[in-house]
Short mmCIF file of C-alpha atoms in Angstrom, two decimals:
data_model
loop_
_atom_site.label_atom_id
_atom_site.label_comp_id
_atom_site.label_asym_id
_atom_site.label_seq_id
_atom_site.Cartn_x
_atom_site.Cartn_y
_atom_site.Cartn_z
CA MET A 1 116.61 109.82 98.18
CA TYR A 2 114.77 112.39 95.44
CA ARG A 3 112.76 114.62 97.65
CA GLU A 4 115.23 117.53 97.94
CA HIS A 5 115.72 117.30 94.12
CA TRP A 6 112.08 117.89 93.36
CA GLY A 7 111.66 120.22 96.24
CA LEU A 8 109.48 117.38 98.09
CA LYS A 9 108.86 117.44 101.88
CA GLU A 10 107.96 113.64 101.64
CA LEU A 11 107.36 110.82 99.31
CA PRO A 12 104.49 111.64 97.28
CA PHE A 13 103.60 107.79 95.86
CA GLU A 14 104.23 105.69 98.55
CA ASN A 15 101.52 102.38 98.45
CA VAL A 16 100.40 102.97 102.04
CA PRO A 17 96.99 103.64 103.13
CA ASP A 18 97.48 107.19 104.73
CA PRO A 19 94.33 109.16 104.85
CA ARG A 20 96.59 112.50 104.09
CA PHE A 21 96.78 111.14 100.80
CA PHE A 22 93.41 110.11 99.87
CA TYR A 23 92.22 111.76 96.67
CA PRO A 24 88.93 112.51 96.61
CA SER A 25 87.78 111.68 92.91
CA PRO A 26 84.20 111.91 92.22
CA GLU A 27 84.08 107.87 92.36
CA HIS A 28 85.85 107.76 95.28
CA GLN A 29 83.92 110.67 97.01
CA GLU A 30 80.50 108.78 96.06
CA ALA A 31 81.95 105.40 97.82
CA LEU A 32 82.97 107.12 100.99
CA MET A 33 79.54 108.91 100.75
CA ARG A 34 77.50 105.69 100.73
CA LEU A 35 79.64 104.23 103.20
CA PHE A 36 79.02 107.01 105.79
CA TYR A 37 75.47 106.90 104.99
CA ALA A 38 75.31 103.32 105.68
CA VAL A 39 77.05 103.61 109.07
CA ASN A 40 75.24 107.13 110.17
CA ASN A 41 71.98 105.60 109.31
CA ARG A 42 72.49 101.87 110.64
CA LYS A 43 71.61 100.40 107.50
CA GLY A 44 73.38 96.86 108.81
CA ALA A 45 75.69 96.09 106.11
CA ALA A 46 77.42 97.87 103.48
CA MET A 47 79.71 96.36 100.77
CA LEU A 48 82.84 98.19 98.37
CA THR A 49 84.18 96.35 95.92
CA GLY A 50 86.79 97.21 93.18
CA GLU A 51 90.00 95.72 91.26
CA VAL A 52 93.37 95.43 92.94
CA GLY A 53 94.81 98.77 93.47
CA CYS A 54 91.85 100.94 93.13
CA GLY A 55 92.20 102.66 96.37
CA LYS A 56 89.65 100.81 98.53
CA THR A 57 91.89 100.48 101.59
CA ILE A 58 92.99 103.96 101.90
CA LEU A 59 89.48 104.88 101.37
CA SER A 60 88.56 102.48 104.44
CA ARG A 61 91.34 104.02 106.73
CA THR A 62 89.77 107.74 105.75
CA LEU A 63 86.52 106.43 106.78
CA VAL A 64 87.73 104.82 109.83
CA GLN A 65 89.60 108.15 110.76
CA ASP A 66 86.65 110.79 109.92
CA LEU A 67 84.39 108.73 112.02
CA SER A 68 84.25 110.22 115.38
CA THR A 69 85.73 108.15 118.40
CA ASP A 70 82.85 109.62 120.60
CA ARG A 71 79.83 108.36 118.36
CA TYR A 72 81.53 105.17 117.24
CA GLU A 73 83.66 102.19 118.23
CA VAL A 74 85.43 100.60 114.83
CA GLY A 75 86.68 97.24 114.64
CA LEU A 76 89.00 97.09 111.61
CA VAL A 77 90.04 93.32 110.30
CA ALA A 78 92.83 93.56 107.90
CA ASN A 79 93.25 89.72 107.59
CA PRO A 80 89.87 88.19 107.48
CA SER A 81 91.14 84.65 105.63
CA LEU A 82 90.62 82.88 109.22
CA PRO A 83 88.28 79.84 110.33
CA PRO A 84 85.20 80.83 111.88
CA LEU A 85 86.16 80.61 115.48
CA ASP A 86 89.43 82.84 115.26
CA PHE A 87 87.72 85.07 113.24
CA LEU A 88 85.04 86.17 115.76
CA ARG A 89 88.23 86.21 118.36
CA GLU A 90 89.95 88.52 115.89
CA ILE A 91 86.52 91.07 115.61
CA LEU A 92 86.66 90.83 119.55
CA TYR A 93 90.15 91.75 119.65
CA GLN A 94 89.78 94.78 117.46
CA LEU A 95 87.09 95.77 119.52
CA GLY A 96 89.15 95.70 122.52
CA MET A 97 88.22 92.48 124.13
CA GLU A 98 90.10 89.26 123.96
CA SER A 99 89.03 85.76 124.67
CA SER A 100 90.47 82.24 124.25
CA SER A 101 87.15 80.51 124.03
CA THR A 102 86.62 78.02 121.63
CA SER A 103 82.82 78.10 122.18
CA LYS A 104 81.02 79.75 119.42
CA ILE A 105 78.19 80.51 121.69
CA ASP A 106 80.60 82.09 124.19
CA LEU A 107 82.15 84.36 121.68
CA LEU A 108 78.85 85.72 120.18
CA HIS A 109 77.97 86.29 123.57
CA ALA A 110 81.04 88.44 124.38
CA LEU A 111 80.30 90.28 121.36
CA ASN A 112 77.06 90.80 122.22
CA ASP A 113 78.53 92.16 125.40
CA VAL A 114 80.80 94.68 123.85
CA VAL A 115 77.78 95.81 121.41
CA VAL A 116 75.43 96.89 124.30
CA ARG A 117 78.36 98.17 126.22
CA ASN A 118 78.96 100.70 123.26
CA LEU A 119 75.22 100.94 123.28
CA ASN A 120 74.90 102.26 126.56
CA ALA A 121 77.80 104.60 126.29
CA GLY A 122 76.27 106.29 123.23
CA LYS A 123 78.30 104.65 120.99
CA ASP A 124 77.42 102.76 117.66
CA THR A 125 79.90 99.49 116.67
CA VAL A 126 81.28 99.43 113.07
CA ILE A 127 82.92 96.16 112.18
CA LEU A 128 85.11 96.67 108.67
CA ILE A 129 86.15 93.67 107.32
CA ASP A 130 89.12 94.55 104.64
CA GLU A 131 90.38 92.22 101.84
CA ALA A 132 87.19 90.26 102.51
CA GLN A 133 87.69 88.46 99.45
CA ALA A 134 90.16 86.66 100.95
CA ILE A 135 87.42 84.53 103.39
CA ASP A 136 87.40 81.21 101.62
CA ASP A 137 85.43 79.53 104.50
CA GLU A 138 81.91 79.57 103.71
CA ALA A 139 81.35 78.92 107.50
CA THR A 140 82.99 82.14 107.97
CA LEU A 141 81.01 84.08 105.57
CA GLU A 142 77.96 82.51 107.59
CA GLU A 143 79.09 84.16 110.81
CA LEU A 144 78.94 87.63 108.73
CA ARG A 145 75.23 86.91 108.52
CA LEU A 146 75.01 86.02 111.98
CA LEU A 147 76.37 89.20 112.85
CA LEU A 148 73.40 91.36 111.32
CA ASN A 149 70.94 89.19 113.90
CA PHE A 150 72.37 91.75 116.71
CA GLN A 151 69.33 93.98 116.38
CA LEU A 152 66.64 95.74 118.41
CA ASN A 153 63.01 95.86 117.11
CA GLU A 154 63.71 99.50 115.16
CA ARG A 155 67.59 99.47 114.38
CA PHE A 156 70.71 97.24 113.92
CA LEU A 157 73.06 97.15 116.88
CA LEU A 158 76.15 97.12 114.56
CA THR A 159 77.30 98.04 110.87
CA LEU A 160 79.38 95.69 108.92
CA ILE A 161 81.20 96.92 106.29
CA LEU A 162 83.00 94.71 103.74
CA ILE A 163 85.61 95.67 101.37
CA GLY A 164 87.34 93.39 98.67
CA GLN A 165 88.02 92.55 95.03
CA PRO A 166 85.37 92.01 92.67
CA GLU A 167 84.79 88.38 93.59
CA LEU A 168 83.49 89.50 96.71
CA ARG A 169 80.34 89.79 95.17
CA GLU A 170 80.13 86.31 93.85
CA LYS A 171 80.90 84.77 97.21
CA VAL A 172 78.49 87.12 99.08
CA GLY A 173 76.00 86.17 96.30
CA ARG A 174 76.18 82.68 97.53
CA ILE A 175 74.82 83.22 100.80
CA ARG A 176 71.43 84.95 99.90
CA GLN A 177 70.40 85.47 103.26
CA LEU A 178 73.62 87.60 103.64
CA ASP A 179 73.42 89.17 100.12
CA GLN A 180 69.94 90.77 100.80
CA ARG A 181 70.92 92.23 104.22
CA ILE A 182 73.49 94.20 102.63
CA ALA A 183 71.69 97.68 102.04
CA ILE A 184 74.60 99.53 100.30
CA LYS A 185 76.81 98.60 97.39
CA TYR A 186 79.14 100.10 95.21
CA HIS A 187 82.08 99.08 92.94
CA LEU A 188 84.88 101.03 92.46
CA GLY A 189 86.31 101.86 89.25
CA PRO A 190 89.88 103.32 87.93
CA LEU A 191 90.58 106.82 87.35
CA SER A 192 90.00 108.58 84.07
CA LEU A 193 92.38 110.38 82.46
CA GLU A 194 91.19 113.79 83.74
CA GLU A 195 91.42 112.14 87.01
CA THR A 196 94.82 110.50 86.92
CA HIS A 197 96.43 114.18 86.27
CA LYS A 198 94.35 115.43 89.21
CA TYR A 199 95.57 112.66 91.21
CA ILE A 200 99.11 112.97 90.48
CA LEU A 201 99.05 116.67 90.94
CA TYR A 202 97.13 116.28 94.47
CA ARG A 203 99.51 113.75 95.56
CA LEU A 204 102.66 115.84 94.66
CA GLU A 205 101.18 119.12 96.33
CA LYS A 206 100.44 116.96 99.65
CA ALA A 207 104.08 116.21 99.46
CA GLY A 208 105.11 119.87 99.43
CA LEU A 209 105.77 120.22 95.58
CA GLN A 210 104.93 123.94 94.91
CA LYS A 211 105.81 123.93 90.88
CA GLU A 212 104.79 121.93 87.72
CA ILE A 213 107.24 119.20 87.19
CA VAL A 214 105.08 116.80 84.66
CA SER A 215 104.65 117.70 81.20
CA PRO A 216 101.12 117.24 79.65
CA GLU A 217 102.47 114.12 77.60
CA ALA A 218 103.83 112.32 80.30
CA PHE A 219 100.15 112.46 82.15
CA THR A 220 98.63 111.23 79.37
CA LEU A 221 101.27 108.17 78.88
CA ILE A 222 101.11 107.51 82.57
CA HIS A 223 97.13 106.92 82.57
CA ARG A 224 97.58 104.70 79.07
CA LEU A 225 100.25 102.60 80.74
CA THR A 226 98.11 102.19 84.11
CA HIS A 227 94.67 102.09 83.09
CA GLY A 228 93.92 104.56 85.71
CA ILE A 229 94.70 102.10 88.85
CA PRO A 230 96.14 104.59 91.66
CA ARG A 231 98.54 101.93 92.75
CA ASP A 232 100.18 101.44 89.52
CA ILE A 233 100.17 105.35 89.01
CA ASN A 234 101.89 105.46 92.11
CA ASN A 235 104.52 102.69 91.13
CA LEU A 236 105.52 104.34 87.75
CA CYS A 237 105.50 107.86 88.95
CA ASP A 238 107.84 107.06 92.06
CA LEU A 239 109.99 105.58 89.64
CA SER A 240 109.91 108.32 87.28
CA LEU A 241 110.72 110.65 90.05
CA LEU A 242 113.82 108.30 90.94
CA LEU A 243 115.13 108.09 87.56
CA GLY A 244 114.58 111.60 86.97
CA PHE A 245 116.63 112.48 90.17
CA SER A 246 119.67 110.22 89.06
CA GLY A 247 119.65 111.88 85.58
CA GLY A 248 119.62 115.55 87.13
CA ALA A 249 116.25 115.95 85.24
CA ARG A 250 113.82 118.86 85.99
CA GLU A 251 110.84 117.62 84.60
CA ILE A 252 109.20 114.40 84.36
CA ASP A 253 108.86 114.05 80.57
CA LEU A 254 107.35 111.52 77.88
CA GLN A 255 111.14 109.90 77.75
CA LEU A 256 111.34 109.51 81.43
CA VAL A 257 107.97 107.85 82.02
CA GLN A 258 108.98 105.67 79.01
CA LYS A 259 112.07 104.60 80.65
CA ALA A 260 110.56 104.01 84.24
CA ALA A 261 107.73 101.79 82.38
CA ALA A 262 110.38 99.55 80.71
CA ALA A 263 112.37 99.10 84.46
CA VAL A 264 108.62 98.50 85.95
CA THR A 265 108.25 95.76 83.36
CA GLN A 266 111.68 94.36 83.71
CA SER A 267 111.52 94.19 87.73
#
């Protein structure tokens, strides 16, 4: 609706995990580097945590996109809140194999077959569990530990990546044998004022903007109101652009951000 008014080719602040709009802040770069390290060096397991809206999902999609399909087979489980057997079936499905078996042994054998097939084809298997804090059944968490038993004498046969909110650390910590096997851990924090500024400019540029439309005071207020949380920044900036369009504004200034913030609070 407001794209032509602001000179944009597409909407810059959509809350969808589009890797094209992944902003590589120092923290996000560090998190991505650690996950790549875990995968490339077959470390067995890695865990990324962060508050709601900090950019974990878009980071995970960027990781998946950047992993070569010639070298890696990735199974992405986006809804892990499942009973143990359904959880194993979902992993198999995401790795390209369907099974209706109700036998845990059969499902683990099928998963082992997939992993070995990939190994023989020169591929590593990566299982990425997004929103892993949603796993409520401790028996399902126990299945994650069992997956790490897929190994040869000198290497793991798959890499497990857990991504979730901070409470994931507590859940994993209750299963000591799983916690001890997670070699790489990282907690993703919010953006600083400087990085919030750069984040907004980055997304506007990616969306086709070729001029400056946000005042310095507006950047500061956006950071203060959102506490540097990317999802909240997106919501506030999107509404600011919409209200600016409807009011015929040519700049996102302090007053416009205040108006958008009031509207967000009321919604």
